[in-house]
CSV table of C-alpha atoms and ligand atoms in Angstrom, one decimal:
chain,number,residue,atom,x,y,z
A,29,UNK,CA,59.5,72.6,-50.4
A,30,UNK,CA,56.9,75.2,-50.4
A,31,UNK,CA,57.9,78.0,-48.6
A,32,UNK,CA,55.8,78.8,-45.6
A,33,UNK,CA,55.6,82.6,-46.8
A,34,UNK,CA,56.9,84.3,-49.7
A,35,UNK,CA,56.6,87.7,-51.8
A,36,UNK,CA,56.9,87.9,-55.4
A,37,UNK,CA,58.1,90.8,-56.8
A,38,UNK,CA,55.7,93.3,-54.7
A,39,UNK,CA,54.9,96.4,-55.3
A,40,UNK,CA,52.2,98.4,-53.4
A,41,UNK,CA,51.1,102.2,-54.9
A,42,UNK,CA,49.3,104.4,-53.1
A,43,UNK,CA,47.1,107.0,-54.3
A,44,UNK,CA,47.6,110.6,-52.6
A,45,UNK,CA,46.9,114.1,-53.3
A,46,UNK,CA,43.9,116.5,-53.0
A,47,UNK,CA,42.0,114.1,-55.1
A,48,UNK,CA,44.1,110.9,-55.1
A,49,UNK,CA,45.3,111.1,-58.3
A,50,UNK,CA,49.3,111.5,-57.6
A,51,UNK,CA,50.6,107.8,-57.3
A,52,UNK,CA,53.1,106.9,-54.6
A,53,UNK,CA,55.0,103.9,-54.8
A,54,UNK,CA,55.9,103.2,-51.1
A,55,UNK,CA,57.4,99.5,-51.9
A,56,UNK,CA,59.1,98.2,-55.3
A,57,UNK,CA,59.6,94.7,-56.5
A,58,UNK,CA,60.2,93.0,-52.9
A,59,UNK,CA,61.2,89.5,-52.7
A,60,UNK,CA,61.3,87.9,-49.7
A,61,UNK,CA,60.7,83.6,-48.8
A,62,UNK,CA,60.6,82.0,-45.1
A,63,UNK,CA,61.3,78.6,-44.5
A,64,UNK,CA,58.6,76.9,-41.9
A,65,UNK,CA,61.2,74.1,-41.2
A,66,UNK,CA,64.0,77.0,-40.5
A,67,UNK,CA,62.2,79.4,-38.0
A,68,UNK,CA,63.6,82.6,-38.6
A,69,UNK,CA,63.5,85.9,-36.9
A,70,UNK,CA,63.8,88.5,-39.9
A,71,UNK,CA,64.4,92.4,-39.5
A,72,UNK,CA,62.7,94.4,-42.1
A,73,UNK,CA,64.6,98.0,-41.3
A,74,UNK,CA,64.9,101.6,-42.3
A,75,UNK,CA,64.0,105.1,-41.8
A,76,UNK,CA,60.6,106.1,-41.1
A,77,UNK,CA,58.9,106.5,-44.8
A,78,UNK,CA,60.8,103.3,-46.0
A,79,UNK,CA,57.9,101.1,-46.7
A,80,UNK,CA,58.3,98.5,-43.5
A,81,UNK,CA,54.7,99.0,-42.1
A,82,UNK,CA,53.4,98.5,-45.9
A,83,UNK,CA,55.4,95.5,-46.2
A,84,UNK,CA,54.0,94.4,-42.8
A,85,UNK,CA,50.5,94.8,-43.9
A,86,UNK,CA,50.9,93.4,-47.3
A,87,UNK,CA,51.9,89.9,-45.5
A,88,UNK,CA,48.9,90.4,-43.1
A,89,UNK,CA,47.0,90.0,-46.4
A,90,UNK,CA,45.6,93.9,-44.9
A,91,UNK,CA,46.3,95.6,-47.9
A,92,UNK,CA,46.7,94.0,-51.5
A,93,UNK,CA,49.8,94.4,-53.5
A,94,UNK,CA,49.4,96.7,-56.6
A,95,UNK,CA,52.2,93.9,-58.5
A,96,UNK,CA,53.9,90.7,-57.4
A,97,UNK,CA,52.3,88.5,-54.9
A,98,UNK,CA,52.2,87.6,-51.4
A,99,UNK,CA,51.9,83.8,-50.6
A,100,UNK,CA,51.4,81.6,-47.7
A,101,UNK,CA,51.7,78.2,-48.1
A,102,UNK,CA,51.9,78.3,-51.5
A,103,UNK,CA,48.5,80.0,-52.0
A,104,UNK,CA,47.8,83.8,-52.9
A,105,UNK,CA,47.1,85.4,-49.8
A,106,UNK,CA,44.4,87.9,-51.3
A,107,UNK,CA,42.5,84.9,-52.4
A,108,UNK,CA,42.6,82.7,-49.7
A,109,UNK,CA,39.2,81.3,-48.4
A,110,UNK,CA,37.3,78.5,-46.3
A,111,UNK,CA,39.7,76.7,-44.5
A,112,UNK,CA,42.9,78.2,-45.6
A,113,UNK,CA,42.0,81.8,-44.6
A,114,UNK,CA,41.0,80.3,-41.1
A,115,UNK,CA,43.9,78.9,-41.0
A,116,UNK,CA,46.2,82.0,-42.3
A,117,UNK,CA,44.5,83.8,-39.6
A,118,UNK,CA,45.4,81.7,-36.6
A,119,UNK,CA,49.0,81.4,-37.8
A,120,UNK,CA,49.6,84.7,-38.9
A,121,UNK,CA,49.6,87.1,-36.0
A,122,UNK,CA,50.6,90.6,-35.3
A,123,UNK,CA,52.0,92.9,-32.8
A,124,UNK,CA,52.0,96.4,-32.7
A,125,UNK,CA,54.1,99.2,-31.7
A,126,UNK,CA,51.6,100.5,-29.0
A,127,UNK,CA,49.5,97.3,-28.5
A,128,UNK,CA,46.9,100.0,-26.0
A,129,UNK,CA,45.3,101.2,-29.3
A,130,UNK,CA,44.1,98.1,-30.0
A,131,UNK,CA,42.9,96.8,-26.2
A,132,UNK,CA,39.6,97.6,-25.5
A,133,UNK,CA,40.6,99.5,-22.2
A,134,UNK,CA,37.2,97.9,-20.6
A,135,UNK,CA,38.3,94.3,-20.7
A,136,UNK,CA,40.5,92.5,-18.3
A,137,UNK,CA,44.1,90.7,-19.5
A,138,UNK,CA,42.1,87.7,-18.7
A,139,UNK,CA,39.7,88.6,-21.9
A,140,UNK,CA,42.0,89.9,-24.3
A,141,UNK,CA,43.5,86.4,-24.1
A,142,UNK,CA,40.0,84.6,-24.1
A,143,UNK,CA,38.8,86.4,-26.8
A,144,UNK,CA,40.9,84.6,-29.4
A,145,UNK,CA,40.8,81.3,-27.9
A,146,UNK,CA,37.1,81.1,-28.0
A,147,UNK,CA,37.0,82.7,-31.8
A,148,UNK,CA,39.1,79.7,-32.8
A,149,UNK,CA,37.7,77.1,-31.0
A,150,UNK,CA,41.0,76.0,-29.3
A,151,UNK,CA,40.1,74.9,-26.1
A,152,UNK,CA,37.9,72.6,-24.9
A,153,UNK,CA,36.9,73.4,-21.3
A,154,UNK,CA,37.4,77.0,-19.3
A,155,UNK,CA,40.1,75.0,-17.6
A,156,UNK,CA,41.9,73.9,-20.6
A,157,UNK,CA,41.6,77.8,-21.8
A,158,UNK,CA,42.8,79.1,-18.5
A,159,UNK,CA,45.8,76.9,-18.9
A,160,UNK,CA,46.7,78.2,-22.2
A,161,UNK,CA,46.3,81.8,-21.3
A,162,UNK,CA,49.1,81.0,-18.2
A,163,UNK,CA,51.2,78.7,-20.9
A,164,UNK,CA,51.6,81.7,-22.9
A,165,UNK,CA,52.0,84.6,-19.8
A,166,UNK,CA,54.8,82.4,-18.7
A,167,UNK,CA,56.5,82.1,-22.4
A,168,UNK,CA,56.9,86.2,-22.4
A,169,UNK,CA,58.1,86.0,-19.0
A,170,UNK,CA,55.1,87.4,-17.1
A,171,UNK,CA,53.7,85.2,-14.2
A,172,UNK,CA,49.9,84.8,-14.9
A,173,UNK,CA,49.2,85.7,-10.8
A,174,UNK,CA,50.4,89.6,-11.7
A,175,UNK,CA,48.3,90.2,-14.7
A,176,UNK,CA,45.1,88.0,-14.5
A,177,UNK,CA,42.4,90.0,-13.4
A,178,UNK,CA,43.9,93.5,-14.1
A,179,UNK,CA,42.9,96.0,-16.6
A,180,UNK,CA,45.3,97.1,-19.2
A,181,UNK,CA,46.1,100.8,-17.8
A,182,UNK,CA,47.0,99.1,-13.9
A,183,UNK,CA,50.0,97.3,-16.2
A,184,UNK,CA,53.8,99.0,-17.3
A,185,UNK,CA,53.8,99.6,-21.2
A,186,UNK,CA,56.4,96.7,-21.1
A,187,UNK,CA,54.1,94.3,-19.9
A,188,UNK,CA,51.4,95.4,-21.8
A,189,UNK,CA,53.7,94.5,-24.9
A,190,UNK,CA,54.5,91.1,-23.5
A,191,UNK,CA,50.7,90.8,-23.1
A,192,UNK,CA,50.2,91.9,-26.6
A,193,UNK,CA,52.8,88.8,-27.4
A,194,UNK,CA,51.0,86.2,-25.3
A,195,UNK,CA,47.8,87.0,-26.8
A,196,UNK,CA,49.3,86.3,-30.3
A,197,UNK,CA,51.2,83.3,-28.8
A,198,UNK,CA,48.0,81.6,-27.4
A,199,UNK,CA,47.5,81.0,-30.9
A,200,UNK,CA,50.3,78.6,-31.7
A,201,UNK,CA,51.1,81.1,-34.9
A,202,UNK,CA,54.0,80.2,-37.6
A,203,UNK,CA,54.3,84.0,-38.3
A,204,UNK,CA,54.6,86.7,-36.6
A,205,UNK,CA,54.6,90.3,-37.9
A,206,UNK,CA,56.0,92.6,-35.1
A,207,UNK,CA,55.9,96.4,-36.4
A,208,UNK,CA,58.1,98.4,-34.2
A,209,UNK,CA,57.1,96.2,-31.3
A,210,UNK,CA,59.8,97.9,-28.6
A,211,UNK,CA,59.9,101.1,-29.5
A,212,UNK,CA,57.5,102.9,-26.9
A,213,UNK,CA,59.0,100.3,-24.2
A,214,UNK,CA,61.7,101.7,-21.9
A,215,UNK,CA,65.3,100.8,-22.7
A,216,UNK,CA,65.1,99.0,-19.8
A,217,UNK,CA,62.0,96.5,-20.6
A,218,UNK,CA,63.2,96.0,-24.5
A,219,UNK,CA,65.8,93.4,-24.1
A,220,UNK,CA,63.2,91.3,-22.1
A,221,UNK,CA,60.7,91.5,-25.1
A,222,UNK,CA,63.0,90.9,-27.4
A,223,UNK,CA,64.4,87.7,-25.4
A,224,UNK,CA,60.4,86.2,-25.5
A,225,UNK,CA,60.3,87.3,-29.5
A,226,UNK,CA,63.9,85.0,-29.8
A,227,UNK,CA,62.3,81.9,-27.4
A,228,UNK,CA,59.3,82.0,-29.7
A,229,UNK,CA,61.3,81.4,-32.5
A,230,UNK,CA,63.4,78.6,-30.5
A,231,UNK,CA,60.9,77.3,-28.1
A,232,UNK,CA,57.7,77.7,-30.5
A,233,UNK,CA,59.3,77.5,-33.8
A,234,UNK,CA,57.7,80.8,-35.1
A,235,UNK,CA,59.2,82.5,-38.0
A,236,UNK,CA,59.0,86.6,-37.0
A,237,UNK,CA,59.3,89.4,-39.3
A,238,UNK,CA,60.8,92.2,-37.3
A,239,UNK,CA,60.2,95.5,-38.3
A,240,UNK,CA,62.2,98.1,-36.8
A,241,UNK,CA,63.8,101.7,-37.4
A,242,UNK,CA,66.5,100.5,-35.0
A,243,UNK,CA,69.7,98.8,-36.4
A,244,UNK,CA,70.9,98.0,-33.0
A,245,UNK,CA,68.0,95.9,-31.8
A,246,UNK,CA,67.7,94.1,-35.5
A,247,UNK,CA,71.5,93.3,-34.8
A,248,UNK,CA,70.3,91.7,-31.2
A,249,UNK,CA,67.5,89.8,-32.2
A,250,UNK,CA,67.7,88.6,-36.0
A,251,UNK,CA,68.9,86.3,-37.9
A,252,UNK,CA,68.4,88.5,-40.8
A,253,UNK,CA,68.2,91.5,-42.1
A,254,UNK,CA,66.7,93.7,-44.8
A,255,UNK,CA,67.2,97.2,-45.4
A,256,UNK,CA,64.8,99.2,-47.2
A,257,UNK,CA,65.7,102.6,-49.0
A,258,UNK,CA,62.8,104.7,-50.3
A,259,UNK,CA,60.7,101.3,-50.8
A,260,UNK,CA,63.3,99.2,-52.4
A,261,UNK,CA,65.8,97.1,-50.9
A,262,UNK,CA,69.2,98.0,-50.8
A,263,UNK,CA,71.0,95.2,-49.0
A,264,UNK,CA,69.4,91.7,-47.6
A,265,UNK,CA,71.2,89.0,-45.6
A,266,UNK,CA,72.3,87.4,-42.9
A,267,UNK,CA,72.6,89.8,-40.1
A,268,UNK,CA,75.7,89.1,-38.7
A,269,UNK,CA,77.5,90.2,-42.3
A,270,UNK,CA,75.3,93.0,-43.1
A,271,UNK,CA,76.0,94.8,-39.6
A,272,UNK,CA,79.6,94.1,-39.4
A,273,UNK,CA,80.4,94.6,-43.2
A,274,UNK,CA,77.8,96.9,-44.7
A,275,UNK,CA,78.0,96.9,-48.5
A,276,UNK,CA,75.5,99.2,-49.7
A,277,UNK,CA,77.0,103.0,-49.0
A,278,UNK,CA,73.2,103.7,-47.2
A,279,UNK,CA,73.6,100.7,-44.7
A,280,UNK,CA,77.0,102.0,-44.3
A,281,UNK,CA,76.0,105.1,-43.5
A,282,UNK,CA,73.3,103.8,-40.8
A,283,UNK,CA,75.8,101.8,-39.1
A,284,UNK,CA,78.6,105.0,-38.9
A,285,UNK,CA,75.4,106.5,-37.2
A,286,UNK,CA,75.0,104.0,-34.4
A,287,UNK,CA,76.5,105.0,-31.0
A,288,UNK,CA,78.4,101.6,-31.4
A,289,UNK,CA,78.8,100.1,-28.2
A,290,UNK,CA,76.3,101.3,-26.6
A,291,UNK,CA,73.7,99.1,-27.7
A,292,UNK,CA,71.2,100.4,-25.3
A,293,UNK,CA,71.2,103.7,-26.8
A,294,UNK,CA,68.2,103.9,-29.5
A,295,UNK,CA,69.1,105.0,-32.6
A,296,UNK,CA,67.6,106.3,-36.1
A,297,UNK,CA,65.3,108.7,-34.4
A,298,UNK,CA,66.2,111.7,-36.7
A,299,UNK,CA,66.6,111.2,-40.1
A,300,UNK,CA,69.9,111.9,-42.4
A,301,UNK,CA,68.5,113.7,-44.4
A,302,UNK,CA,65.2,115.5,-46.5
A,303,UNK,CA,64.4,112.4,-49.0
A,304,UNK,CA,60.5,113.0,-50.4
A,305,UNK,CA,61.2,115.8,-52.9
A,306,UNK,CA,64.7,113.9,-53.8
A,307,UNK,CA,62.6,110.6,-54.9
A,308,UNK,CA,60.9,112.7,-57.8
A,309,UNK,CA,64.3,114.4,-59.1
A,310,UNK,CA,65.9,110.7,-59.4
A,311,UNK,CA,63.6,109.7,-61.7
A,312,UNK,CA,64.7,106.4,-62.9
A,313,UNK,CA,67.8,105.8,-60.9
A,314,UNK,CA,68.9,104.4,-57.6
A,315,UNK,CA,67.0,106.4,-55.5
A,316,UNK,CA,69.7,106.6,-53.1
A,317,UNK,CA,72.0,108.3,-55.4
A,318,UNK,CA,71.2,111.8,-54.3
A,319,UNK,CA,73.0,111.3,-50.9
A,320,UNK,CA,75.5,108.8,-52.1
A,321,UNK,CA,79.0,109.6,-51.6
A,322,UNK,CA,80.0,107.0,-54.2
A,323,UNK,CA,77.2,107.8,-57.2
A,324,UNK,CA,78.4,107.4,-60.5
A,325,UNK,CA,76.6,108.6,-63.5
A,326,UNK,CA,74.9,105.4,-64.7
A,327,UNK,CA,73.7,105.1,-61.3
A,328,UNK,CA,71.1,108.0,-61.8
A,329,UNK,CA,69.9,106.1,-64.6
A,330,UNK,CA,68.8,102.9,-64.0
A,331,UNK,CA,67.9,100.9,-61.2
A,332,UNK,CA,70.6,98.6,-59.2
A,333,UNK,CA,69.6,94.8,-59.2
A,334,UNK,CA,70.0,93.0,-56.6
A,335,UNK,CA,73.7,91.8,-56.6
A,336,UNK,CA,74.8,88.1,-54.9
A,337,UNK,CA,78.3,88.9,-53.1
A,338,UNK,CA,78.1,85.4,-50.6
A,339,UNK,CA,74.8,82.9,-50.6
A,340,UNK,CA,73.5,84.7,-47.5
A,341,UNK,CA,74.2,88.6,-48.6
A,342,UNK,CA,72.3,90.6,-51.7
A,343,UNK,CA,73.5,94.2,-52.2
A,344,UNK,CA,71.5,96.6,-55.2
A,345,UNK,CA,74.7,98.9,-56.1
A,346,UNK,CA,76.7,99.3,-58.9
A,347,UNK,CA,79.7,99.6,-56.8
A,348,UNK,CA,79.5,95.4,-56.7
A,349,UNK,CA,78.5,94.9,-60.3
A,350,UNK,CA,82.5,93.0,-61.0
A,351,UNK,CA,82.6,91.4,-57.4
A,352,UNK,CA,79.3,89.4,-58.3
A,353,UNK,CA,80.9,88.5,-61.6
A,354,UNK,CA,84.4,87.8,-59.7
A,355,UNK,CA,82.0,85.4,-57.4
A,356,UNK,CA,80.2,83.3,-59.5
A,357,UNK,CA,83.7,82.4,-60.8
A,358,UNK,CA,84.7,81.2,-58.0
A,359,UNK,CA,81.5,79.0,-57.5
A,360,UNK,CA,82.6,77.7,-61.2
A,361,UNK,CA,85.9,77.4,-60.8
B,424,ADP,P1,57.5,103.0,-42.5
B,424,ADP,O1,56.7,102.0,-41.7
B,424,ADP,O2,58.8,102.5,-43.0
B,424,ADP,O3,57.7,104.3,-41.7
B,424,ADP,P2,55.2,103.1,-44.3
B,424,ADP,O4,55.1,101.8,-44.9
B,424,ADP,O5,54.3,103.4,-43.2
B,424,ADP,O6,56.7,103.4,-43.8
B,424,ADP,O7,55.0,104.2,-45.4
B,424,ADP,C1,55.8,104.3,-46.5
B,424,ADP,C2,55.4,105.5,-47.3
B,424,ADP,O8,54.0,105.3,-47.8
B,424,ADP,C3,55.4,106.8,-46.5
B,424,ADP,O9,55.9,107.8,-47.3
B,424,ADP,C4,53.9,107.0,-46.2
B,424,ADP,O10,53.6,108.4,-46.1
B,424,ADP,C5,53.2,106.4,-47.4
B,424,ADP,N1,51.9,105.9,-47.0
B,424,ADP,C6,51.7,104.9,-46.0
B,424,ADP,N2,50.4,104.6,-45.9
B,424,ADP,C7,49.7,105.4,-46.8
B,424,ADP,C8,48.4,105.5,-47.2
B,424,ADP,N3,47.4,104.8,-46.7
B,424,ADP,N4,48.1,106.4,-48.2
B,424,ADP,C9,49.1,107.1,-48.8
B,424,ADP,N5,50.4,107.1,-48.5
B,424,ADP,C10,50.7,106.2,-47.5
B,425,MG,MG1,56.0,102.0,-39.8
């Protein structure tokens, strides 16, 4: 079956520099498919820098890959038209980390929400509209009778987020792209936005891609996981296996860093360690090898691949070259 999205082997460049000549890659040869008949909620993490806003974008079809491709239902996203780019941008939606940047502080709750139902044509009387608007309050947990009629700066930044979450609910997406969606809430307020991103998924059967510095709320509220390094991705799988038994000695390394119980306790706010002027000196190695305890020589000379060490866990490091080898025995044997 066709996948509902899927990425190809992107790659996105950017040009920098005085006069935008010095080529950045900020994301390298990312694959990545979602299931529409499996809603999943999928964590795209890493330090700040990683790539996970780029990757974001790229599947919002807002910027276009320099290699690989993005799809959506089978179909290129950067060349989607007509009807099928209508309908990519009714189920594709997005929330952002501070969703006040991009409410008009001069409209009411009430019109943020209208505004899309109107573009799309989804109601067919103000009463059918007003209904939807309270449908999707009530599915992020706010009751419609505290936020109709209010302006955006009378509401908490928590609620503001839930609204931000409703209005891309009242849209009946399959995909949400949440970029950092809880990470100006108060510790207090995240667990309740989280808990409306996991009813989507259950409730609404909305796939999510959640992208987050923060291991410990990825570990609440995915079902997977994949950890970027420098653009590429280190380790991908189910969540469960990738928090409890990191492979990769940089997921290793962010998990030692988390104040483990404490869930409640953010985390990933400072970074390990200087890594811009390192990606140059690796050249055409792992780019993690400069901080790797375990780096062997080959590894500062070419690229990991993506190893399989269970159906549901990929790892790029050398360390797990054999294991993968020692696997597919196994699945032979
Ligand atoms: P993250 O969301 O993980 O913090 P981003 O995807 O925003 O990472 O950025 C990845 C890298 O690409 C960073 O080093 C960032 O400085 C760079 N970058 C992002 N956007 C641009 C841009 N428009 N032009 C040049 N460089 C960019
Ligand atoms: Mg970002």
């Amino acid at each position: 079956m066709t996948p509902l999205l899927e990425l190809r082997n992107v790659s996105k460049a950017y040009m920098r520099g005085v006069f935008g000549r010095e080529r950045f890659v900020a994301l390298q040869g990312v694959d990545l498919a979602l299931d529409e008949a499996r809603p999943t909620i999928i964590a795209i993490a890493g330090e700040s820098g990683s790539g996970k806003s780029t990757l974001g974008l790229l599947v919002l079809g807002l910027l276009q890959p320099t290699e690989g491709v993005v799809l959506y239902r089978g179909k290129a996203v950067s060349t989607l038209r007509g009807a099928d780019y209508q309908r990519f941008r009714r189920e594709v939606q997005a929330v952002f980390q501070d969703p006040f940047a991009v409410f008009n502080p001069f409209y009411k709750v009430d019109h943020l929400l209208q505004v899309p139902i109107e573009k799309f044509k989804l109601a067919r009387s103000r009463h059918e509209a007003r209904r939807m608007m309270e449908d999707a309050l009530q599915a992020v947990g706010l009751r419609p009778e505290e936020v109709l009629g209010r302006y955006p700066h009378q509401l908490s930044g928590g609620q503001r987020q839930r609204i931000a979450v409703a209005r891309a609910l009242v849209l009946k997406p399959r995909l949400l792209v949440a970029d950092e969606p809880v990470s100006m809430v108060d510790a207090s307020l995240r667990a309740a936005i989280l808990e409306s991103l996991r009813r989507m998924r259950d409730e609404h059967g909305i796939s999510i891609l959640y992208i987050t510095h923060d291991l410990t709320t990825a570990y609440h509220v995915a079902d997977s996981i994949l950890v970027l390094y420098a653009g590429r991705v280190v380790e991908a799988g189910e969540v469960e296996r990738v928090i409890r038994a990191p492979k990769h000695p940089y997921t290793q390394l962010l998990i030692d860093s988390i104040p483990w119980p404490d869930v409640t306790q953010p985390w990933g706010s400072k970074p390990l360690a200087k890594r811009e002027g390192e990606r140059a000196s690796v050249g055409s190695g792992c780019r993690f090898a400069p901080r790797c305890p375990s780096a062997m020589p080959h590894c500062w000379q070419r690229v990991p691949p993506l190893y399989r060490l269970a159906p549901e866990h990929v790892v790029a490091c050398y360390l797990y070259e054999s294991e993968q080898a020692a696997q597919a025995d196994i699945a032979r044997a």
